[in-house]
Amino acid sequence: DAGVTQSPTHLIKTRGQQVTLRCSPKSGHDTVSWYQQALGQGPQFIFQYYEEEERQRGNFPDRFSGHQFPNYSSELNVNALLLGDSALYLCASSLSLGLYNSPLHFGNGTRLTVT
Amino acid sequence: ILNVEQSPQSLHVQEGDSTNFTCSFPSSNFYALHWYRWETAKSPEALFVMTLNGDEKKKGRISATLNTKEGYSYLYIKGSQPEDSATYLCASLAEDQFYFGTGTSLTVIP
């Protein structure tokens, strides 16, 4: 049973560039959430996708966008990269029906460095 | 934006010692409290999901309690082992999103 997989593992980009991160959820999960963890901080919620639509959004600018595909996999896109976007980006999948009592299943993350 | 706080920030204990951490969260609009263990080079792994005031959960040597009225949860580890070394994160579900603390980093010295 495959868990949550993320790609790539590491990425180095230049300020102003655009980046796409990818996530495949755990088998059987239909909801994908993205989190940003900056150095010394806890994971911060970016947004959540369910049924190919953004359902919830955290306090992130419109430069952060996403997509969910019919197979429940998801992409996170960040435009006009800033140095402050350097962070570990975590994808988590879950069952939508168990939002309150179903744990999040995380991938290993993508480490993004913006220079 | 909800403020979830964890203490201590880091902890070093000897093998065999028992220890505990605290997670504080706003008690209003509370829906659930999650605990995760995050080992180096791995992904965060769920330990407990707690929803009711007074909840107590146990998994082996690790247990957790929840007080939703005063807004705190304790995580206990009995007889710490080196394999317990990890960062322990708590997350409060409120307003349809999870708010994470910054974690408690535990190092168990053999």
Tab-separated table of N, CA, C and O in Angstrom, chain A residues 7-88:
chain	number	residue	atom	x	y	z
A	7	SER	N	7.242	14.690	-5.278
A	7	SER	CA	8.399	14.896	-6.139
A	7	SER	C	8.463	16.350	-6.574
A	7	SER	O	7.420	17.020	-6.680
A	8	PRO	N	9.672	16.881	-6.808
A	8	PRO	CA	10.943	16.232	-6.515
A	8	PRO	C	11.261	16.293	-5.023
A	8	PRO	O	10.518	16.895	-4.261
A	9	THR	N	12.382	15.701	-4.642
A	9	THR	CA	12.800	15.729	-3.252
A	9	THR	C	13.424	17.083	-2.907
A	9	THR	O	13.162	17.637	-1.830
A	10	HIS	N	14.253	17.553	-3.804
A	10	HIS	CA	14.920	18.840	-3.620
A	10	HIS	C	14.813	19.651	-4.905
A	10	HIS	O	14.739	19.086	-6.003
A	11	LEU	N	14.832	20.975	-4.744
A	11	LEU	CA	14.704	21.848	-5.903
A	11	LEU	C	15.396	23.171	-5.588
A	11	LEU	O	15.211	23.718	-4.494
A	12	ILE	N	16.167	23.659	-6.535
A	12	ILE	CA	16.787	24.982	-6.380
A	12	ILE	C	16.298	25.863	-7.518
A	12	ILE	O	16.412	25.481	-8.694
A	13	LYS	N	15.750	27.017	-7.165
A	13	LYS	CA	15.222	27.953	-8.158
A	13	LYS	C	15.787	29.348	-7.882
A	13	LYS	O	16.266	29.640	-6.789
A	14	THR	N	15.643	30.204	-8.877
A	14	THR	CA	16.081	31.594	-8.764
A	14	THR	C	14.867	32.482	-8.527
A	14	THR	O	13.761	32.165	-8.997
A	15	ARG	N	15.097	33.581	-7.815
A	15	ARG	CA	14.012	34.548	-7.589
A	15	ARG	C	13.313	34.900	-8.896
A	15	ARG	O	13.966	35.102	-9.927
A	16	GLY	N	11.986	34.961	-8.850
A	16	GLY	CA	11.211	35.326	-10.014
A	16	GLY	C	10.750	34.132	-10.839
A	16	GLY	O	9.815	34.273	-11.647
A	17	GLN	N	11.397	32.995	-10.647
A	17	GLN	CA	10.998	31.810	-11.414
A	17	GLN	C	9.709	31.221	-10.861
A	17	GLN	O	9.176	31.658	-9.835
A	18	GLN	N	9.233	30.214	-11.569
A	18	GLN	CA	8.031	29.497	-11.169
A	18	GLN	C	8.417	28.048	-10.863
A	18	GLN	O	9.367	27.516	-11.436
A	19	VAL	N	7.654	27.413	-9.955
A	19	VAL	CA	7.955	26.040	-9.593
A	19	VAL	C	6.666	25.235	-9.460
A	19	VAL	O	5.609	25.793	-9.116
A	20	THR	N	6.749	23.963	-9.788
A	20	THR	CA	5.615	23.043	-9.624
A	20	THR	C	6.058	21.842	-8.798
A	20	THR	O	7.058	21.196	-9.134
A	21	LEU	N	5.331	21.591	-7.737
A	21	LEU	CA	5.590	20.441	-6.887
A	21	LEU	C	4.436	19.459	-7.041
A	21	LEU	O	3.285	19.877	-7.226
A	22	ARG	N	4.738	18.166	-6.923
A	22	ARG	CA	3.736	17.146	-7.174
A	22	ARG	C	3.532	16.216	-5.991
A	22	ARG	O	4.475	15.968	-5.222
A	23	CYS	N	2.317	15.689	-5.896
A	23	CYS	CA	1.971	14.830	-4.758
A	23	CYS	C	0.968	13.770	-5.200
A	23	CYS	O	-0.024	14.088	-5.874
A	24	SER	N	1.238	12.530	-4.821
A	24	SER	CA	0.266	11.453	-5.013
A	24	SER	C	-0.210	11.008	-3.642
A	24	SER	O	0.602	10.658	-2.784
A	25	PRO	N	-1.510	11.013	-3.408
A	25	PRO	CA	-2.011	10.690	-2.071
A	25	PRO	C	-1.923	9.199	-1.767
A	25	PRO	O	-1.699	8.376	-2.654
A	26	LYS	N	-2.118	8.884	-0.504
A	26	LYS	CA	-2.196	7.487	-0.075
A	26	LYS	C	-3.381	6.841	-0.777
A	26	LYS	O	-4.421	7.484	-0.994
A	27	SER	N	-3.212	5.567	-1.136
A	27	SER	CA	-4.281	4.849	-1.805
A	27	SER	C	-5.572	4.912	-0.986
A	27	SER	O	-5.579	4.644	0.215
A	28	GLY	N	-6.660	5.291	-1.653
A	28	GLY	CA	-7.953	5.362	-0.985
A	28	GLY	C	-8.297	6.739	-0.442
A	28	GLY	O	-9.434	6.975	-0.039
A	29	HIS	N	-7.326	7.649	-0.422
A	29	HIS	CA	-7.575	9.003	0.077
A	29	HIS	C	-8.004	9.911	-1.070
A	29	HIS	O	-7.507	9.800	-2.182
A	30	ASP	N	-8.932	10.847	-0.770
A	30	ASP	CA	-9.447	11.718	-1.815
A	30	ASP	C	-9.167	13.197	-1.565
A	30	ASP	O	-9.517	14.036	-2.395
A	31	THR	N	-8.568	13.505	-0.454
A	31	THR	CA	-8.332	14.907	-0.076
A	31	THR	C	-6.837	15.147	0.096
A	31	THR	O	-6.149	14.343	0.742
A	32	VAL	N	-6.364	16.226	-0.495
A	32	VAL	CA	-4.943	16.565	-0.420
A	32	VAL	C	-4.785	17.974	0.133
A	32	VAL	O	-5.468	18.904	-0.310
A	33	SER	N	-3.884	18.117	1.088
A	33	SER	CA	-3.563	19.427	1.651
A	33	SER	C	-2.080	19.689	1.478
A	33	SER	O	-1.275	18.752	1.468
A	34	TRP	N	-1.739	20.964	1.365
A	34	TRP	CA	-0.341	21.367	1.238
A	34	TRP	C	0.033	22.253	2.420
A	34	TRP	O	-0.757	23.104	2.855
A	35	TYR	N	1.263	22.060	2.880
A	35	TYR	CA	1.783	22.826	4.006
A	35	TYR	C	3.181	23.340	3.676
A	35	TYR	O	3.948	22.670	2.978
A	36	GLN	N	3.481	24.519	4.201
A	36	GLN	CA	4.815	25.084	4.074
A	36	GLN	C	5.459	25.100	5.454
A	36	GLN	O	4.858	25.608	6.405
A	37	GLN	N	6.666	24.532	5.558
A	37	GLN	CA	7.371	24.614	6.820
A	37	GLN	C	8.676	25.380	6.622
A	37	GLN	O	9.638	24.867	6.045
A	38	ALA	N	8.688	26.611	7.085
A	38	ALA	CA	9.901	27.414	7.050
A	38	ALA	C	10.778	27.016	8.226
A	38	ALA	O	10.318	26.415	9.202
A	39	LEU	N	12.049	27.372	8.141
A	39	LEU	CA	13.009	27.000	9.178
A	39	LEU	C	12.571	27.509	10.541
A	39	LEU	O	12.234	28.681	10.698
A	40	GLY	N	12.511	26.601	11.522
A	40	GLY	CA	12.158	26.987	12.878
A	40	GLY	C	10.683	27.160	13.134
A	40	GLY	O	10.288	27.563	14.227
A	41	GLN	N	9.863	26.873	12.135
A	41	GLN	CA	8.418	27.043	12.260
A	41	GLN	C	7.708	25.694	12.164
A	41	GLN	O	8.288	24.717	11.698
A	42	GLY	N	6.467	25.666	12.600
A	42	GLY	CA	5.647	24.499	12.356
A	42	GLY	C	5.057	24.568	10.958
A	42	GLY	O	5.070	25.625	10.323
A	43	PRO	N	4.544	23.468	10.452
A	43	PRO	CA	3.906	23.488	9.133
A	43	PRO	C	2.741	24.480	9.111
A	43	PRO	O	1.940	24.527	10.047
A	44	GLN	N	2.664	25.276	8.033
A	44	GLN	CA	1.573	26.236	7.861
A	44	GLN	C	0.706	25.802	6.686
A	44	GLN	O	1.223	25.519	5.598
A	45	PHE	N	-0.580	25.820	6.909
A	45	PHE	CA	-1.556	25.358	5.920
A	45	PHE	C	-1.603	26.307	4.741
A	45	PHE	O	-1.793	27.519	4.904
A	46	ILE	N	-1.461	25.743	3.528
A	46	ILE	CA	-1.537	26.553	2.314
A	46	ILE	C	-2.944	26.440	1.724
A	46	ILE	O	-3.652	27.436	1.600
A	47	PHE	N	-3.341	25.228	1.341
A	47	PHE	CA	-4.705	24.985	0.860
A	47	PHE	C	-5.001	23.496	0.839
A	47	PHE	O	-4.114	22.667	1.026
A	48	GLN	N	-6.293	23.218	0.629
A	48	GLN	CA	-6.778	21.848	0.596
A	48	GLN	C	-7.612	21.648	-0.660
A	48	GLN	O	-8.421	22.511	-1.025
A	49	TYR	N	-7.435	20.462	-1.292
A	49	TYR	CA	-8.194	20.131	-2.487
A	49	TYR	C	-9.032	18.884	-2.268
A	49	TYR	O	-8.573	17.898	-1.679
A	50	TYR	N	-10.249	18.968	-2.737
A	50	TYR	CA	-11.178	17.838	-2.682
A	50	TYR	C	-12.074	17.922	-3.901
A	50	TYR	O	-12.571	19.005	-4.245
A	51	GLU	N	-12.277	16.822	-4.567
A	51	GLU	CA	-13.093	16.783	-5.790
A	51	GLU	C	-12.623	17.829	-6.794
A	51	GLU	O	-13.428	18.546	-7.395
A	52	GLU	N	-11.306	17.930	-6.908
A	52	GLU	CA	-10.647	18.778	-7.912
A	52	GLU	C	-10.897	20.274	-7.696
A	52	GLU	O	-10.642	21.081	-8.599
A	53	GLU	N	-11.342	20.631	-6.496
A	53	GLU	CA	-11.569	22.044	-6.198
A	53	GLU	C	-10.843	22.441	-4.912
A	53	GLU	O	-10.706	21.630	-3.982
A	54	GLU	N	-10.414	23.680	-4.868
A	54	GLU	CA	-9.829	24.220	-3.650
A	54	GLU	C	-10.941	24.460	-2.640
A	54	GLU	O	-11.851	25.258	-2.884
A	55	ARG	N	-10.872	23.778	-1.502
A	55	ARG	CA	-11.943	23.853	-0.513
A	55	ARG	C	-11.637	24.828	0.618
A	55	ARG	O	-12.529	25.470	1.149
A	56	GLN	N	-10.403	24.871	1.014
A	56	GLN	CA	-9.971	25.757	2.095
A	56	GLN	C	-8.637	26.356	1.696
A	56	GLN	O	-7.846	25.723	0.991
A	57	ARG	N	-8.381	27.576	2.186
A	57	ARG	CA	-7.123	28.228	1.879
A	57	ARG	C	-6.596	28.907	3.118
A	57	ARG	O	-7.360	29.538	3.863
A	58	GLY	N	-5.311	28.799	3.325
A	58	GLY	CA	-4.669	29.485	4.436
A	58	GLY	C	-4.257	30.889	4.011
A	58	GLY	O	-4.642	31.390	2.955
A	59	ASN	N	-3.442	31.513	4.827
A	59	ASN	CA	-3.044	32.893	4.614
A	59	ASN	C	-1.829	32.974	3.691
A	59	ASN	O	-0.743	33.388	4.097
A	60	PHE	N	-2.022	32.606	2.432
A	60	PHE	CA	-0.959	32.647	1.444
A	60	PHE	C	-1.426	33.458	0.243
A	60	PHE	O	-2.597	33.419	-0.125
A	61	PRO	N	-0.492	34.172	-0.404
A	61	PRO	CA	-0.870	35.019	-1.542
A	61	PRO	C	-1.263	34.190	-2.762
A	61	PRO	O	-1.015	32.981	-2.820
A	62	ASP	N	-1.830	34.881	-3.729
A	62	ASP	CA	-2.306	34.221	-4.949
A	62	ASP	C	-1.175	33.637	-5.790
A	62	ASP	O	-1.447	32.875	-6.720
A	63	ARG	N	0.055	33.971	-5.457
A	63	ARG	CA	1.196	33.359	-6.169
A	63	ARG	C	1.212	31.846	-5.950
A	63	ARG	O	1.823	31.106	-6.717
A	64	PHE	N	0.566	31.429	-4.894
A	64	PHE	CA	0.454	30.002	-4.576
A	64	PHE	C	-0.864	29.497	-5.153
A	64	PHE	O	-1.941	29.979	-4.781
A	65	SER	N	-0.775	28.543	-6.043
A	65	SER	CA	-1.982	27.965	-6.625
A	65	SER	C	-1.798	26.460	-6.708
A	65	SER	O	-0.684	25.941	-6.571
A	66	GLY	N	-2.912	25.789	-6.947
A	66	GLY	CA	-2.819	24.338	-6.988
A	66	GLY	C	-3.812	23.727	-7.939
A	66	GLY	O	-4.593	24.428	-8.605
A	67	HIS	N	-3.748	22.429	-7.959
A	67	HIS	CA	-4.646	21.698	-8.846
A	67	HIS	C	-4.775	20.282	-8.302
A	67	HIS	O	-3.823	19.737	-7.734
A	68	GLN	N	-5.955	19.703	-8.461
A	68	GLN	CA	-6.128	18.287	-8.140
A	68	GLN	C	-6.680	17.591	-9.372
A	68	GLN	O	-7.604	18.096	-10.027
A	69	PHE	N	-6.139	16.449	-9.678
A	69	PHE	CA	-6.517	15.702	-10.870
A	69	PHE	C	-7.554	14.631	-10.524
A	69	PHE	O	-7.753	14.301	-9.354
A	70	PRO	N	-8.217	14.070	-11.554
A	70	PRO	CA	-9.246	13.053	-11.287
A	70	PRO	C	-8.730	11.849	-10.498
A	70	PRO	O	-9.506	11.186	-9.813
A	71	ASN	N	-7.447	11.558	-10.566
A	71	ASN	CA	-6.902	10.434	-9.797
A	71	ASN	C	-6.490	10.865	-8.384
A	71	ASN	O	-5.845	10.091	-7.681
A	72	TYR	N	-6.892	12.054	-7.985
A	72	TYR	CA	-6.670	12.650	-6.654
A	72	TYR	C	-5.266	13.194	-6.443
A	72	TYR	O	-5.028	13.825	-5.420
A	73	SER	N	-4.338	12.977	-7.372
A	73	SER	CA	-3.014	13.560	-7.225
A	73	SER	C	-3.132	15.078	-7.332
A	73	SER	O	-4.156	15.611	-7.805
A	74	SER	N	-2.098	15.760	-6.879
A	74	SER	CA	-2.195	17.211	-6.782
A	74	SER	C	-0.872	17.874	-7.139
A	74	SER	O	0.202	17.258	-7.051
A	75	GLU	N	-0.964	19.111	-7.559
A	75	GLU	CA	0.203	19.948	-7.821
A	75	GLU	C	0.089	21.237	-7.025
A	75	GLU	O	-1.012	21.761	-6.820
A	76	LEU	N	1.239	21.722	-6.609
A	76	LEU	CA	1.342	23.041	-5.988
A	76	LEU	C	2.224	23.878	-6.892
A	76	LEU	O	3.341	23.471	-7.236
A	77	ASN	N	1.730	25.026	-7.325
A	77	ASN	CA	2.489	25.937	-8.169
A	77	ASN	C	2.770	27.230	-7.401
A	77	ASN	O	1.885	27.757	-6.718
A	78	VAL	N	3.996	27.683	-7.511
A	78	VAL	CA	4.352	28.959	-6.912
A	78	VAL	C	4.984	29.824	-7.996
A	78	VAL	O	5.969	29.420	-8.619
A	79	ASN	N	4.387	30.990	-8.238
A	79	ASN	CA	4.894	31.927	-9.251
A	79	ASN	C	5.725	33.022	-8.599
A	79	ASN	O	5.596	33.289	-7.395
A	80	ALA	N	6.555	33.653	-9.424
A	80	ALA	CA	7.336	34.816	-8.978
A	80	ALA	C	8.002	34.542	-7.634
A	80	ALA	O	7.774	35.247	-6.642
A	81	LEU	N	8.821	33.518	-7.606
A	81	LEU	CA	9.429	33.060	-6.360
A	81	LEU	C	10.199	34.162	-5.645
A	81	LEU	O	10.907	34.970	-6.265
A	82	LEU	N	10.044	34.165	-4.319
A	82	LEU	CA	10.768	35.075	-3.447
A	82	LEU	C	11.729	34.261	-2.577
A	82	LEU	O	11.516	33.063	-2.366
A	83	LEU	N	12.737	34.932	-2.061
A	83	LEU	CA	13.671	34.236	-1.175
A	83	LEU	C	12.932	33.605	0.001
A	83	LEU	O	13.270	32.506	0.449
A	84	GLY	N	11.896	34.273	0.468
A	84	GLY	CA	11.128	33.798	1.613
A	84	GLY	C	10.299	32.564	1.335
A	84	GLY	O	9.722	31.986	2.258
A	85	ASP	N	10.233	32.148	0.070
A	85	ASP	CA	9.502	30.919	-0.263
A	85	ASP	C	10.356	29.684	-0.016
A	85	ASP	O	9.860	28.553	-0.111
A	86	SER	N	11.617	29.875	0.304
A	86	SER	CA	12.488	28.746	0.623
A	86	SER	C	11.941	28.042	1.863
A	86	SER	O	11.777	28.658	2.922
A	87	ALA	N	11.665	26.754	1.725
A	87	ALA	CA	11.030	26.020	2.813
A	87	ALA	C	10.892	24.563	2.418
A	87	ALA	O	11.193	24.177	1.289
A	88	LEU	N	10.410	23.774	3.371
A	88	LEU	CA	10.012	22.397	3.094
A	88	LEU	C	8.513	22.415	2.821
A	88	LEU	O	7.743	22.954	3.620
